[in-house]
Amino acid sequence: MTFNDILKESWLSISGNKIRSFLTILGIIIGVLAVVVMVTIGETVQKQIDDQFSALGTNTIIIRAGAAQAGGVRIAGGMQRLTTGDAEAIGRLPAVESFSPVRQQQAQVIAGNLNWGTTLVGAHPSFQQIQNIEMARGTFFDRSALRNASTHIVLGHKVARELGLGANPVGQTVRVGNVPLVIVGVTAEKGESMGTSIDDSVFVPLSTLQKRISSWRFPDAVQMIAMRLHADADNNFVTEQITMLLRERHRLRDDQPDSFQITDMKQVMETMNTVAGFMRMLLVSIASVSLLVGSIGIMNMMLVSVAERTREIGIRKAIGAKESHIITQFMSESILISFLGSMVGLLLGVGLSMFLVPMLLNYSASVSYWAVVLSVIVAVVVGLASGVFPAIKAAKLNPIDSLRHE
């Protein structure tokens, strides 16, 4: 028999029991659909993590004021704040390419009769490079603005939009409290990254925030120090250097905990990638259970088919059909059922992923090519695995007993 003959006969056999064949194929469809959707969710989460860290950079280290918390309780010990002096001392380390002390607070930005509540960030000009902030209009403030505590402000993309400042607001004046500030730039739309939104923030020189906008008991205090390391720097070694330096500056005894928290973005990325990998494996494993159920359904159908076609098998063998011919026929039926289910499941899975994943993750779906390859492999493997036992059973039937079967 030619390949076309085998395929045609397999199709006739499958279509002869429409409801049973449909239910069997449906099991494979659900299994493959689940695998494709779960793989897509895993790949999309991984891509989201990679995009966020590629935007921020893995050679970035963030130091926050305050000791670590144990069981929800802040551990006391030493000075619980960072200062601009700490930032300058850290900036002198050989591995540090750029640094910026950062102070943040909530503020109302007013433009005409509109106002918008946002995060006011006081920083150095180097903060733009550290955070990879791109400009849509104008420029970021410069070193002279920092020295002179100039009344310059950079608006996040969303803030400029919400205040209705038009396509190019550079040169316009807004107020933060009672302080008028001149817009020197608007950031490009970036979206949320690591729980913070550049789009919904405004940026001023740290000296401007300290001297013109807010007054604090400790004017040198900052909440955070952000830095970027040289490309060849050893993040772990630099973290140890920073820890020793700050403990010395904060006069902490050996039995006292750190009064600061250091976040190494490289370590955070590695940890998140590990978690994402485990999550992806878990999702695929759960979805694979559906495929296992589908393969059992195929095997059950083929065993029933062998029982129903016992007389047909006997006639085939009586007129000269070999065992290999019988095995080929039943295996081809099993593979065809699996292939049809896999292809339909693949198409539905891709379509559902493109619709469902962006809605769940608020991120464009990343359909992996290996999910397509996996579906084709599944079609063959499941078909072979599910059909081999029924096919062998059919081939081993005694032709005399088969012809007597009613």
XYZ file of C-alpha atoms in Angstrom:
406
model
C 0.000 0.000 0.000
C 1.196 3.492 -0.829
C 1.304 6.331 1.709
C -1.800 7.893 0.131
C -3.671 4.587 0.401
C -2.763 4.261 4.084
C -3.771 7.853 4.762
C -7.062 7.499 2.910
C -7.975 4.290 4.718
C -7.028 5.810 8.087
C -9.253 8.805 7.403
C -12.183 6.579 6.393
C -11.791 4.567 9.599
C -11.640 7.695 11.765
C -14.547 9.454 10.036
C -16.653 6.298 10.329
C -16.967 6.937 14.093
C -17.376 10.697 14.140
C -18.446 11.292 17.737
C -15.881 8.941 19.258
C -13.107 10.315 17.060
C -14.097 13.916 17.843
C -14.007 13.320 21.590
C -10.618 11.614 21.303
C -9.200 14.435 19.174
C -10.684 16.961 21.625
C -8.512 15.513 24.398
C -5.366 16.136 22.331
C -6.606 19.619 21.350
C -7.052 20.614 25.005
C -3.655 19.155 25.936
C -1.700 20.932 23.191
C -3.668 24.166 23.698
C -2.796 24.112 27.412
C 0.897 23.486 26.697
C 1.100 26.296 24.125
C -0.654 28.799 26.413
C 1.474 27.851 29.430
C 4.710 27.988 27.414
C 3.694 31.390 26.037
C 2.951 32.719 29.538
C 6.350 31.479 30.731
C 8.189 32.965 27.739
C 6.348 36.282 28.104
C 7.219 36.558 31.805
C 10.849 35.783 30.964
C 10.883 38.414 28.205
C 9.283 40.947 30.536
C 12.030 40.357 33.110
C 14.776 40.587 30.465
C 13.343 43.810 29.033
C 13.090 45.472 32.435
C 16.646 44.611 33.401
C 18.077 45.458 29.979
C 16.490 48.900 30.363
C 17.882 49.344 33.867
C 21.152 47.457 33.435
C 22.599 44.608 35.495
C 25.635 46.689 36.519
C 23.416 48.904 38.668
C 23.439 48.899 42.463
C 20.817 50.620 44.628
C 21.421 51.437 48.319
C 18.405 52.314 50.469
C 18.393 53.807 53.928
C 17.198 51.691 56.825
C 18.073 48.265 58.189
C 16.588 45.066 56.882
C 13.350 43.846 58.395
C 12.872 40.561 60.239
C 9.320 39.296 60.649
C 7.950 42.690 59.645
C 9.891 44.491 62.412
C 12.628 46.932 61.500
C 15.933 46.063 63.151
C 17.389 49.017 64.985
C 21.062 49.815 64.821
C 23.096 52.933 64.163
C 22.174 55.814 61.905
C 19.083 54.933 59.869
C 19.748 57.293 56.982
C 22.080 57.885 54.074
C 23.695 61.214 53.249
C 25.143 62.981 50.240
C 28.522 62.471 51.945
C 27.962 58.712 51.826
C 27.192 58.978 48.122
C 30.353 60.975 47.406
C 32.482 58.496 49.367
C 30.994 55.600 47.407
C 31.479 57.499 44.143
C 35.230 57.539 44.781
C 35.442 53.723 44.623
C 37.375 52.662 41.476
C 34.605 50.380 40.164
C 31.903 53.094 40.292
C 31.310 54.734 36.914
C 28.599 57.172 38.055
C 26.477 57.751 41.152
C 23.591 59.853 42.362
C 22.062 60.448 45.792
C 18.280 60.441 45.458
C 15.493 61.991 47.520
C 11.836 61.284 46.718
C 8.545 62.644 47.969
C 4.967 62.946 46.825
C 4.033 66.300 45.302
C 1.308 68.115 43.385
C 2.469 69.574 40.072
C 0.269 72.480 38.957
C -0.076 73.843 35.439
C -2.762 76.480 34.957
C -6.001 75.106 36.365
C -4.819 71.480 36.224
C -2.802 69.580 38.811
C -1.424 66.060 39.056
C -0.169 64.118 42.072
C 3.116 62.391 41.298
C 6.525 61.411 42.667
C 9.057 64.240 42.911
C 12.623 62.958 42.530
C 15.631 65.047 43.514
C 18.853 63.669 42.040
C 22.081 64.420 40.227
C 22.259 64.681 36.408
C 23.972 61.253 36.365
C 20.636 59.733 37.459
C 19.565 59.905 33.810
C 22.401 57.617 32.740
C 22.022 55.256 35.696
C 18.291 54.766 35.044
C 18.594 54.847 31.224
C 16.083 57.687 30.965
C 15.504 58.717 27.365
C 14.180 62.160 26.463
C 11.247 62.797 24.139
C 11.640 66.600 24.321
C 14.383 68.871 25.614
C 17.185 67.647 27.874
C 17.798 66.472 31.413
C 19.098 69.115 33.841
C 22.904 69.513 33.931
C 25.678 69.975 36.510
C 25.324 73.750 36.541
C 21.641 73.396 37.474
C 22.709 71.176 40.369
C 25.381 73.657 41.541
C 23.053 76.651 41.352
C 19.898 74.930 42.638
C 18.218 76.088 39.424
C 14.460 76.070 39.067
C 14.536 73.398 36.355
C 12.217 70.402 36.156
C 11.955 67.360 33.893
C 8.483 65.883 33.505
C 7.649 62.223 33.022
C 5.702 61.395 29.879
C 2.454 60.684 31.742
C 2.696 63.812 33.903
C 3.094 66.046 30.839
C 0.084 64.379 29.236
C -2.137 64.632 32.320
C -1.315 68.340 32.717
C -2.337 68.998 29.114
C 0.881 70.830 28.232
C 0.789 70.097 24.510
C 3.257 68.413 22.173
C 6.298 70.428 23.283
C 6.033 71.862 26.812
C 9.736 72.761 27.068
C 10.058 76.320 28.348
C 6.657 76.375 30.038
C 6.351 76.925 33.784
C 4.702 74.649 36.326
C 4.502 74.917 40.099
C 5.373 72.434 42.803
C 3.744 73.875 45.903
C 4.461 77.600 45.596
C 7.728 77.164 43.691
C 7.620 77.955 39.961
C 9.803 75.618 37.880
C 10.735 75.816 34.197
C 10.318 72.639 32.140
C 13.610 71.722 30.459
C 12.628 68.282 29.206
C 10.030 65.502 28.956
C 11.026 61.848 29.211
C 10.183 59.308 26.521
C 7.433 56.829 27.380
C 9.013 53.899 29.210
C 6.370 52.144 31.280
C 6.754 50.673 34.740
C 10.051 49.009 35.661
C 10.818 47.189 38.931
C 7.763 48.707 40.609
C 8.639 52.316 39.727
C 7.318 54.459 36.901
C 9.551 56.987 35.187
C 6.510 58.156 33.214
C 4.655 59.175 36.384
C 7.558 61.051 38.018
C 9.140 64.497 37.818
C 12.841 65.210 38.302
C 14.620 68.241 39.757
C 18.232 68.847 40.853
C 18.701 67.494 44.371
C 19.949 70.923 45.522
C 16.732 72.503 44.241
C 14.640 70.052 46.239
C 16.772 70.628 49.335
C 16.919 74.434 49.212
C 13.777 75.606 47.412
C 11.030 73.016 47.732
C 11.393 71.108 51.010
C 13.038 71.707 54.342
C 14.138 68.791 56.490
C 15.708 68.350 59.853
C 18.651 66.645 58.153
C 19.187 68.552 54.880
C 21.968 66.185 53.752
C 19.837 63.061 54.233
C 18.737 61.046 51.190
C 16.606 57.956 50.897
C 18.635 56.209 48.257
C 21.970 56.130 46.427
C 21.940 54.821 42.863
C 25.125 53.920 41.023
C 26.338 52.319 37.836
C 29.487 50.210 37.815
C 32.063 49.824 35.079
C 31.296 46.949 32.703
C 34.183 44.812 34.003
C 33.392 45.385 37.688
C 32.786 42.478 40.072
C 29.375 43.232 41.601
C 29.927 41.011 44.655
C 33.300 42.575 45.460
C 31.908 46.111 45.063
C 28.962 45.238 47.320
C 31.404 44.111 50.026
C 33.401 47.332 49.624
C 30.281 49.463 49.963
C 29.153 47.525 53.040
C 32.494 48.019 54.801
C 32.623 51.701 53.825
C 29.116 52.531 55.042
C 29.469 50.549 58.263
C 32.617 52.526 59.016
C 30.998 55.862 58.146
C 27.916 55.034 60.223
C 30.107 53.870 63.137
C 28.398 50.500 63.452
C 29.775 47.966 65.897
C 30.374 44.372 64.808
C 27.271 43.209 66.695
C 25.028 45.796 65.006
C 23.182 45.075 61.755
C 23.603 47.196 58.654
C 21.662 50.446 58.708
C 21.170 50.249 54.942
C 20.045 47.788 52.293
C 22.060 47.073 49.141
C 20.266 45.764 46.048
C 22.480 44.342 43.311
C 20.420 44.276 40.109
C 22.533 41.458 38.698
C 21.668 39.203 41.641
C 18.022 40.245 41.482
C 17.902 39.347 37.788
C 19.500 35.951 38.388
C 17.032 35.217 41.184
C 14.031 36.285 39.122
C 15.230 34.243 36.135
C 15.535 31.190 38.376
C 12.023 31.722 39.750
C 10.656 32.296 36.227
C 12.343 29.097 35.047
C 10.769 27.042 37.837
C 7.394 28.646 37.174
C 7.657 27.839 33.470
C 8.532 24.205 34.217
C 5.619 23.975 36.641
C 3.167 25.420 34.119
C 4.324 23.075 31.351
C 4.199 20.088 33.733
C 0.627 20.901 34.716
C -0.381 21.336 31.078
C 1.356 18.069 30.122
C -1.123 16.178 32.317
C -3.785 17.101 29.742
C -1.619 15.569 27.016
C -1.252 12.392 29.052
C -5.023 12.157 29.413
C -5.377 12.750 25.666
C -2.922 9.966 24.845
C -4.830 7.571 27.112
C -7.959 8.543 25.183
C -6.283 7.636 21.884
C -5.131 4.277 23.251
C -8.617 3.525 24.552
C -10.178 4.375 21.185
C -7.698 2.217 19.288
C -8.264 -0.753 21.618
C -12.015 -0.433 21.074
C -11.367 -0.185 17.334
C -9.319 -3.405 17.403
C -12.143 -5.196 19.216
C -14.744 -3.913 16.731
C -12.653 -4.753 13.656
C -11.495 -8.229 14.684
C -13.243 -9.879 11.730
C -11.831 -7.269 9.320
C -8.317 -8.008 10.639
C -8.886 -11.738 10.131
C -9.971 -11.209 6.516
C -6.919 -9.029 5.830
C -4.558 -11.645 7.224
C -6.381 -14.451 5.378
C -5.809 -12.769 2.015
C -2.099 -12.225 2.723
C -1.693 -9.135 4.868
C 1.433 -9.323 7.004
C 1.667 -8.314 10.647
C 3.670 -5.240 9.599
C 0.766 -4.144 7.354
C -1.720 -4.418 10.239
C 0.629 -2.541 12.601
C 1.186 0.186 9.987
C -2.547 0.637 9.467
C -3.436 1.033 13.142
C -0.377 3.139 13.906
C -1.232 5.496 11.038
C -4.754 5.943 12.418
C -3.367 6.743 15.864
C -0.825 9.225 14.494
C -3.432 10.895 12.273
C -5.759 11.423 15.239
C -2.907 12.875 17.295
C -1.696 15.048 14.411
C -5.138 16.539 13.780
C -5.610 17.285 17.481
C -2.124 18.796 17.788
C -2.524 21.111 14.794
C -5.958 22.353 15.891
C -4.696 22.739 19.473
C -1.663 24.673 18.220
C -3.781 27.122 16.214
C -6.228 27.646 19.081
C -3.371 27.917 21.579
C -1.569 30.612 19.582
C -4.811 32.527 19.035
C -5.824 32.307 22.707
C -2.301 33.299 23.809
C -2.319 36.428 21.648
C -5.616 37.450 23.260
C -5.295 36.163 26.833
C -1.642 36.813 27.750
C -1.653 40.609 27.074
C -4.860 40.869 29.109
C -3.384 38.961 32.080
C 0.183 40.317 32.037
C -0.359 43.700 30.364
C 2.472 42.766 28.011
C 2.591 41.634 24.389
C 2.557 37.834 24.048
C 5.827 36.163 23.127
C 4.886 32.966 21.239
C 7.906 30.686 21.184
C 8.893 28.825 18.045
C 9.735 25.793 20.119
C 6.078 25.614 21.165
C 5.260 25.023 17.483
C 8.003 22.407 17.170
C 6.816 20.823 20.421
C 3.305 20.444 19.007
C 4.562 18.587 15.936
C 6.763 16.322 18.066
C 3.855 15.706 20.424
C 1.682 14.717 17.463
C 4.123 12.003 16.456
C 5.206 10.805 19.903
C 1.717 10.678 21.423
C 0.382 8.958 18.310
C 3.146 6.352 18.340
C 3.011 5.771 22.096
C -0.778 5.503 22.167
C -1.098 3.314 19.078
C 1.751 0.869 19.491
C 0.022 -1.486 21.961
C -3.345 -1.640 20.119
C -1.501 -2.082 16.788
C 0.586 -4.994 18.089
C -2.497 -6.551 19.633
C -4.300 -6.332 16.293
C -1.334 -7.802 14.413
C -1.090 -10.805 16.797
C -4.723 -11.866 16.370
C -5.170 -15.403 15.051
C -6.802 -15.122 11.596
C -8.978 -18.265 12.136
C -10.323 -16.955 15.471
C -10.774 -13.514 13.937
C -12.877 -14.869 11.061
C -15.131 -16.684 13.562
C -15.630 -13.459 15.546
C -19.103 -11.968 15.310
